[in-house]
XYZ file of C-alpha atoms in Angstrom:
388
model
C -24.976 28.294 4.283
C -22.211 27.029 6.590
C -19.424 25.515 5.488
C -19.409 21.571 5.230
C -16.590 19.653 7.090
C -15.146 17.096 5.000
C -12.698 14.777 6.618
C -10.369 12.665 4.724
C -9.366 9.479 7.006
C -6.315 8.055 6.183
C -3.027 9.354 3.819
C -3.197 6.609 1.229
C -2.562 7.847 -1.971
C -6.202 9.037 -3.250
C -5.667 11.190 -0.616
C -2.543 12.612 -1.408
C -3.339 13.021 -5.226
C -7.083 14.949 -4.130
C -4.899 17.046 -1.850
C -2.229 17.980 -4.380
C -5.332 18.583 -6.967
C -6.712 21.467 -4.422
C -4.223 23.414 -5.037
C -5.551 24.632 -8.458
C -9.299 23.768 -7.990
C -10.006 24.398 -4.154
C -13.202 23.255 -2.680
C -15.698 25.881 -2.309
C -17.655 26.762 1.814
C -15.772 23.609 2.911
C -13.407 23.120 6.175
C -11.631 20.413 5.373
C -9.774 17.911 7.658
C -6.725 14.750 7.034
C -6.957 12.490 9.802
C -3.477 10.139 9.529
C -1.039 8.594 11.969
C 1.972 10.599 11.245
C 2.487 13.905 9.301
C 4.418 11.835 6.004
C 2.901 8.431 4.191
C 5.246 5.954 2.529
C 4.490 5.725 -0.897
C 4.403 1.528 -1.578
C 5.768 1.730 -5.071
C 9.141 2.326 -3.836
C 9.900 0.084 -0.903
C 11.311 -2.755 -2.602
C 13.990 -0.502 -3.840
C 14.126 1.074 -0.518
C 14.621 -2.707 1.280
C 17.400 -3.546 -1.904
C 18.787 -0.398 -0.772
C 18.565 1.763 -3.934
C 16.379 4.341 -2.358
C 17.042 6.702 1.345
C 14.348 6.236 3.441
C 13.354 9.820 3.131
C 12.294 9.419 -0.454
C 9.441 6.973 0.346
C 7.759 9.787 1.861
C 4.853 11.734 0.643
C 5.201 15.199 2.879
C 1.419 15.219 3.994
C 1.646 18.446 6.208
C 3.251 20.150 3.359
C 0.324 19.275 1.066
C -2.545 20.067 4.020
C -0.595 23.299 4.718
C -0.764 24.508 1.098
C -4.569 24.104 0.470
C -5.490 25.256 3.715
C -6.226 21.988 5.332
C -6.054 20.847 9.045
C -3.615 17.186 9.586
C -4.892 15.942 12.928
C -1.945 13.632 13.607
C -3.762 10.319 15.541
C -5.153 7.012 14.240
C -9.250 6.426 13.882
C -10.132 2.961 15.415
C -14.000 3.613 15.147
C -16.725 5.316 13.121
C -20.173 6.033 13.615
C -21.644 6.835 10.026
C -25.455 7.714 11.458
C -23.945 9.870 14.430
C -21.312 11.512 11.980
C -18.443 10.732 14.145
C -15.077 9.507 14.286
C -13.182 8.119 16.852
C -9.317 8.818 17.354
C -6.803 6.583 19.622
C -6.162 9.158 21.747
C -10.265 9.281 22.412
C -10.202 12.515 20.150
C -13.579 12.652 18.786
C -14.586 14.447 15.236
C -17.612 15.048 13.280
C -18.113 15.511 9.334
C -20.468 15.878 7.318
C -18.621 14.015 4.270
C -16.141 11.582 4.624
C -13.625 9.361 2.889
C -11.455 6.285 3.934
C -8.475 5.812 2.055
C -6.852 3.665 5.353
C -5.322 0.721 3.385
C -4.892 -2.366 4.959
C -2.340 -4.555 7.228
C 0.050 -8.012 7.598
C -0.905 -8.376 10.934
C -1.431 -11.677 11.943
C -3.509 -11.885 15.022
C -4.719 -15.473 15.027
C -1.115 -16.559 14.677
C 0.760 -17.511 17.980
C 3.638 -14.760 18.710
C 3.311 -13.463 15.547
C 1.959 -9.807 17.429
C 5.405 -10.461 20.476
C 8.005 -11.743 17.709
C 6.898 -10.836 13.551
C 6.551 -7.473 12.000
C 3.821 -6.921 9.460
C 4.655 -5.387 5.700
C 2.035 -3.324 6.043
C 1.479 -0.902 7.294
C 4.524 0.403 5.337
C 6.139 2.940 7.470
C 6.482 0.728 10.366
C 7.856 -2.005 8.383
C 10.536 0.540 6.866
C 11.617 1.692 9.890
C 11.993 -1.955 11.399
C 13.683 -2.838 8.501
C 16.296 0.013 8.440
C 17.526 -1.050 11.813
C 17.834 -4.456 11.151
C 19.729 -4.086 7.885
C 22.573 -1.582 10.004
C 22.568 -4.032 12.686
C 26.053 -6.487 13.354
C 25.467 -9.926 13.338
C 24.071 -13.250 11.181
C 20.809 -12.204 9.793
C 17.995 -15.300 9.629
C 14.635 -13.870 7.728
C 11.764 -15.625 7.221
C 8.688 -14.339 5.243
C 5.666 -15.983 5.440
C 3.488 -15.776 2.901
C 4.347 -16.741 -0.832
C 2.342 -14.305 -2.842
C 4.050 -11.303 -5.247
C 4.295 -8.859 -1.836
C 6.447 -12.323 -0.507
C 8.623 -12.417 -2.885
C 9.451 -9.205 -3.800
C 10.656 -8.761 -0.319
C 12.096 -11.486 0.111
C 14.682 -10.970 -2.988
C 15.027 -7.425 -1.777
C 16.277 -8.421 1.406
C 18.195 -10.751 0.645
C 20.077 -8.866 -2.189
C 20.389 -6.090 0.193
C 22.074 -8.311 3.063
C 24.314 -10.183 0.482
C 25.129 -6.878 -0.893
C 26.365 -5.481 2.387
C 28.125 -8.361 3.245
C 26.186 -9.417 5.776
C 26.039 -13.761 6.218
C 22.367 -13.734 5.629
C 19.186 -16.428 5.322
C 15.893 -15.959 3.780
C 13.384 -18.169 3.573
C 9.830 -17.615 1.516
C 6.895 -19.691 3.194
C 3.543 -21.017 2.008
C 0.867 -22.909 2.923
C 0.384 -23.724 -0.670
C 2.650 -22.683 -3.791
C 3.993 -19.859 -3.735
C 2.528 -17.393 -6.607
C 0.204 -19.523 -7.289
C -2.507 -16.491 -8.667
C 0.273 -15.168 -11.052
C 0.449 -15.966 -14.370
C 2.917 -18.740 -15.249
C 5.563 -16.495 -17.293
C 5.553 -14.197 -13.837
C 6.027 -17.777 -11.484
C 8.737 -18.666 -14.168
C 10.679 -15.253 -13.987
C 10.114 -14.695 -10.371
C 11.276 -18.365 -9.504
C 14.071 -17.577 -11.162
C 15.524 -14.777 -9.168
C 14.523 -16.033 -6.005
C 17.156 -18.695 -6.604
C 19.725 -16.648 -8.197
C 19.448 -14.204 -5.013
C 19.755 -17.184 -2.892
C 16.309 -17.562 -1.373
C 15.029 -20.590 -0.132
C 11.529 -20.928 -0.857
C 9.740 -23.546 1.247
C 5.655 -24.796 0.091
C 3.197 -26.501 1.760
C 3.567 -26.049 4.810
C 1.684 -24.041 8.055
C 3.177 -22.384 10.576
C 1.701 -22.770 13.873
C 3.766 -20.158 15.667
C 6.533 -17.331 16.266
C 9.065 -17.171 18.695
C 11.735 -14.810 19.291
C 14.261 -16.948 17.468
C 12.443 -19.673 15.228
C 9.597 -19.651 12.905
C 7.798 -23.316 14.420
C 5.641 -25.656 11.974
C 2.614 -27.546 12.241
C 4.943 -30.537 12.557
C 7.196 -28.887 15.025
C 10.358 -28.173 12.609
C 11.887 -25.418 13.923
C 13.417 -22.675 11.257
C 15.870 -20.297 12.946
C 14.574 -16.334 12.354
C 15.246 -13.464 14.206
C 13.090 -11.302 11.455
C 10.040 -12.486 10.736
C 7.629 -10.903 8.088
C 4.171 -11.118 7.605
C 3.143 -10.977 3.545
C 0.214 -13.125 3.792
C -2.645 -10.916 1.888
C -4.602 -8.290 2.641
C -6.214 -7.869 5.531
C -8.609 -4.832 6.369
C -8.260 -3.256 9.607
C -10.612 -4.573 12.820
C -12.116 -1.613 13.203
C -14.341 -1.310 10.430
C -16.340 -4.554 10.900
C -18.061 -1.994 14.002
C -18.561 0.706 11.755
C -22.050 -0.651 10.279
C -20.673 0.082 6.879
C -21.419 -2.759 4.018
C -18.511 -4.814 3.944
C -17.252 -7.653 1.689
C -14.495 -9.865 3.181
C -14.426 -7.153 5.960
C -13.635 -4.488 3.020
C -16.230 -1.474 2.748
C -18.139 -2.158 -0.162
C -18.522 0.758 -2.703
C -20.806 1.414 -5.538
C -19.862 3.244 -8.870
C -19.691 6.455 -7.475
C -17.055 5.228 -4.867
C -19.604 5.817 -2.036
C -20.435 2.951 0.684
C -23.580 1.787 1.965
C -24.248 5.661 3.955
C -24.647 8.153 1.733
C -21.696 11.161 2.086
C -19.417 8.209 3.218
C -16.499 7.069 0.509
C -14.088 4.510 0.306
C -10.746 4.627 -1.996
C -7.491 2.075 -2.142
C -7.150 -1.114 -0.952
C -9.039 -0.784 1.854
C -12.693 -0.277 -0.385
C -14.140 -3.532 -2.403
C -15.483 -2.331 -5.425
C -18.769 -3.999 -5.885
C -19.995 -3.042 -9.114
C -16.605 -4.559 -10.815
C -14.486 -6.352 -8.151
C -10.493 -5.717 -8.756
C -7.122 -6.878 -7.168
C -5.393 -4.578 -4.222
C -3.574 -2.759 -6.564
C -2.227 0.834 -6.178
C -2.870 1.802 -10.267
C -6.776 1.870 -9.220
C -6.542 3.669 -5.914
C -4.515 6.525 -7.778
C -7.312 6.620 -10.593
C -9.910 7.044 -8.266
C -8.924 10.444 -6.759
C -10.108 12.573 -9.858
C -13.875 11.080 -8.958
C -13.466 10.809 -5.710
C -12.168 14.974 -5.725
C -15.541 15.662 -8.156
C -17.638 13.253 -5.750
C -17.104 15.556 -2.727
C -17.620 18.856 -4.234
C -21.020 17.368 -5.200
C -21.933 15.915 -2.061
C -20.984 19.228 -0.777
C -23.576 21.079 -2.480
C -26.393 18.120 -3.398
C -25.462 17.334 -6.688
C -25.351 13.850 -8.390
C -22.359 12.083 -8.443
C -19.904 10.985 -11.083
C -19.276 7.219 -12.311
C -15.990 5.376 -11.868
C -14.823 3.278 -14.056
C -11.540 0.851 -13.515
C -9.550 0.001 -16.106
C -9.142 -3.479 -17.485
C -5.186 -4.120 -17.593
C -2.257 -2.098 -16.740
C 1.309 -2.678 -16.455
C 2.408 -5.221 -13.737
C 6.261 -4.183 -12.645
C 7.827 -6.202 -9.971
C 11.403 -5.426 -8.481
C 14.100 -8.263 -8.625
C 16.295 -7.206 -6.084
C 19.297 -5.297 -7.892
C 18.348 -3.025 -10.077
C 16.272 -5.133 -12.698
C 12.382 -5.768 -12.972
C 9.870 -7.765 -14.946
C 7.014 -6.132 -15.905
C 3.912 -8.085 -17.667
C 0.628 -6.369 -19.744
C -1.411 -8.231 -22.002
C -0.007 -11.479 -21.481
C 3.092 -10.396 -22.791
C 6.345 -10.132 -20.532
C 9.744 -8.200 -19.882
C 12.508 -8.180 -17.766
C 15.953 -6.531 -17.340
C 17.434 -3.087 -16.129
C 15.504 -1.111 -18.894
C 12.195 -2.198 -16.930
C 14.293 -0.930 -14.098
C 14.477 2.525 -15.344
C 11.131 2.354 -16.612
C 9.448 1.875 -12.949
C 12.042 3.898 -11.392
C 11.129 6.910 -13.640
C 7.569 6.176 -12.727
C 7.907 5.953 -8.966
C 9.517 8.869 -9.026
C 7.366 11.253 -11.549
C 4.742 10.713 -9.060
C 6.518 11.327 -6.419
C 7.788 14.925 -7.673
C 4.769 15.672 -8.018
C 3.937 16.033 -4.479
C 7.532 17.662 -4.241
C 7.836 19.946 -7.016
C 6.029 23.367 -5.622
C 5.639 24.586 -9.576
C 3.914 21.946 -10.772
C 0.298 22.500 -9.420
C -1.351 21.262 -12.218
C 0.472 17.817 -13.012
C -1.811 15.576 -10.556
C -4.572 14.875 -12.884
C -2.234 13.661 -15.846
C 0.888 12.399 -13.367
C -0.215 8.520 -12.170
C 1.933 5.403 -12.368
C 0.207 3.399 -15.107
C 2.284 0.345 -13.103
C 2.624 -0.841 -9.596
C 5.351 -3.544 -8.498
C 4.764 -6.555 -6.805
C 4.025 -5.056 -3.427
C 1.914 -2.659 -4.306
C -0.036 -3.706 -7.147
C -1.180 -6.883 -8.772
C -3.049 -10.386 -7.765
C -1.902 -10.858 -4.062
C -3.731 -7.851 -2.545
């Protein structure tokens, strides 16, 4: 039979872990394609220590070409902005068209803020990641009195918002940051998180400002609904997830404008998948958090090599509770599991070893068959828990 094209749309980090896995346990009569905009994807569990400054920028990276390269794979460098599931085609932003006959969209999601007034001219989303890191980088080197604003009050909000500022403080930079919400901040968290993460928003000299809306962004002030103007000349967007425009035209099944997916991980079209935050898992909805999307690539590896060749599919199965780690700006965390919570440098060390055991993974040539047992059983703020 000839081979079946499998194209994987988007580097999130299913799709990293299911290429690393091919290196031992290759798919069989398959040509297999990575569709991602860039050749490297910023792994999320890391960028608050990247913005406090505890990580080079180069370490965020998961080396995507290197992992297509060794299993054989072809990384089309280009962004899809539309999908036709019954025609089998894919759409790239260059007008680069591709066909499959499997699929999987591990695409994640974005900060953007399109209904908000200068936000697109003036604010720079958190996500996608490796824009935002690259903004950021600049802006930390740069001379002169540095006036953030974040808007939205959720973990992602927060986090960033204490890693900036204990990054600009630290470099001696005469620095503002202010944490914005329509509501209160946090507000989805448990109360011992709220109480801890309160906490070191003050001591790291964030002002944190509730209640209120902004109605729009201009190249030096964040303006609200009552016209009080807050000087900013960075302005980040951390309110929620959002799913990307594009797949509302896809004539997927979508919740929320996520692509719905059943226990098997597939969507409404059969040979279609969705992994990471980007998929809404029907069957047994669950926060935006990175723990899930790197659990899902041993199924979603298993569900392609059966697609492949007609067999049925295998069931996945989230898990209830994991370990919540959030950074706190220096080189401390809080981390929270079973109601129970903790907080210091040792949880430091303990998500720093974590970040980057899954990391060397994807670095570490020998280790071909770590992927399956190597997963952070914790995600920080920004990348895991309530807010996404």
């Amino acid at each position: 039979m000839p081979p079946k094209r499998i194209v994987l749309i988007g580097g999130g980090h299913t799709h990293a872990l299911v290429l690393h896995e091919l290196r031992s346990a290759p798919l069989e009569n398959t040509e297999l394609q990575v569709i991602n905009p860039g050749t490297t994807a910023p792994y999320s569990g890391m960028l608050p220590g990247f913005v406090a400054g505890h990580y080079r920028r180069d370490e965020l990276d998961i080396d995507l070409a290197s992992l297509t390269r060794r299993v054989r794979a072809e990384l089309i460098d280009g962004r899809a902005i539309a999908m036709d599931p019954a025609a089998k085609r894919i759409l790239l932003d260059d007008g680069t068209e591709l066909f499959f006959d499997v699929a999987s969209l591990d695409v994640g999601i974005t900060s953007e803020m399109p209904q908000l007034e200068g936000f697109a001219s003036h604010g720079i989303p958190a996500k996608p990641l490796a824009g935002f890191a690259e903004r950021w980088e600049s802006y930390r080197g740069s001379a002169g009195i540095k006036s953030i604003v974040v808007i939205g009050g959720g973990i992602a909000g927060a986090e960033l918002s204490i890693a900036m500022s204990y990054a600009l403080h630290s470099l001696g930079h005469q620095a503002s940051v202010k944490l914005l919400d329509r509501g209160r901040i946090l507000a989805v968290n448990s109360i011992r998180t709220q109480r801890r993460v309160r906490k070191e928003l003050s001591r790291n000299h964030v002002d944190v400002i509730e209640n209120v809306v902004v109605q729009r962004v201009t190249e030096t002030s964040v303006v609200l609904d009552d016209e009080t103007r807050l000087e900013a000349n960075f302005v980040v967007g951390a309110a929620g997830a959002t799913p990307h425009p594009w797949l509302k035209d896809t004539g997927l099944g979508l919740h929320e404008g996520f692509i719905v997916v059943d226990r098997s991980l597939q969507s409404s079209v059969v040979g279609v998948f969705a992994v990471g935050d980007c998929a809404h898992l029907a069957f047994d909805p669950r926060p935006k958090a990175g723990v899930f999307a790197v659990r899902q690539a041993p199924v979603l590896l298993e569900n392609l090599r059966r697609t492949a060749r007609g067999a049925p599919l295998l069931r996945y199965k989230p898990q209830k509770d994991y370990l919540k780690l959030v950074s706190l700006g220096g080189k401390k965390a809080f981390g929270e599991k079973h109601g129970l919570g903790f907080s210091g440098r040792m949880m430091w060390r303990l998500k720093d070893s974590i970040d980057r055991r899954f990391m060397r993974q994807f670095r570490d040539t020998d280790q071909i068959n770590e992927a399956s047992s190597v997963h952070p059983d914790s995600r920080g703020g920004f990348q895991g828990h309530m807010k996404r």
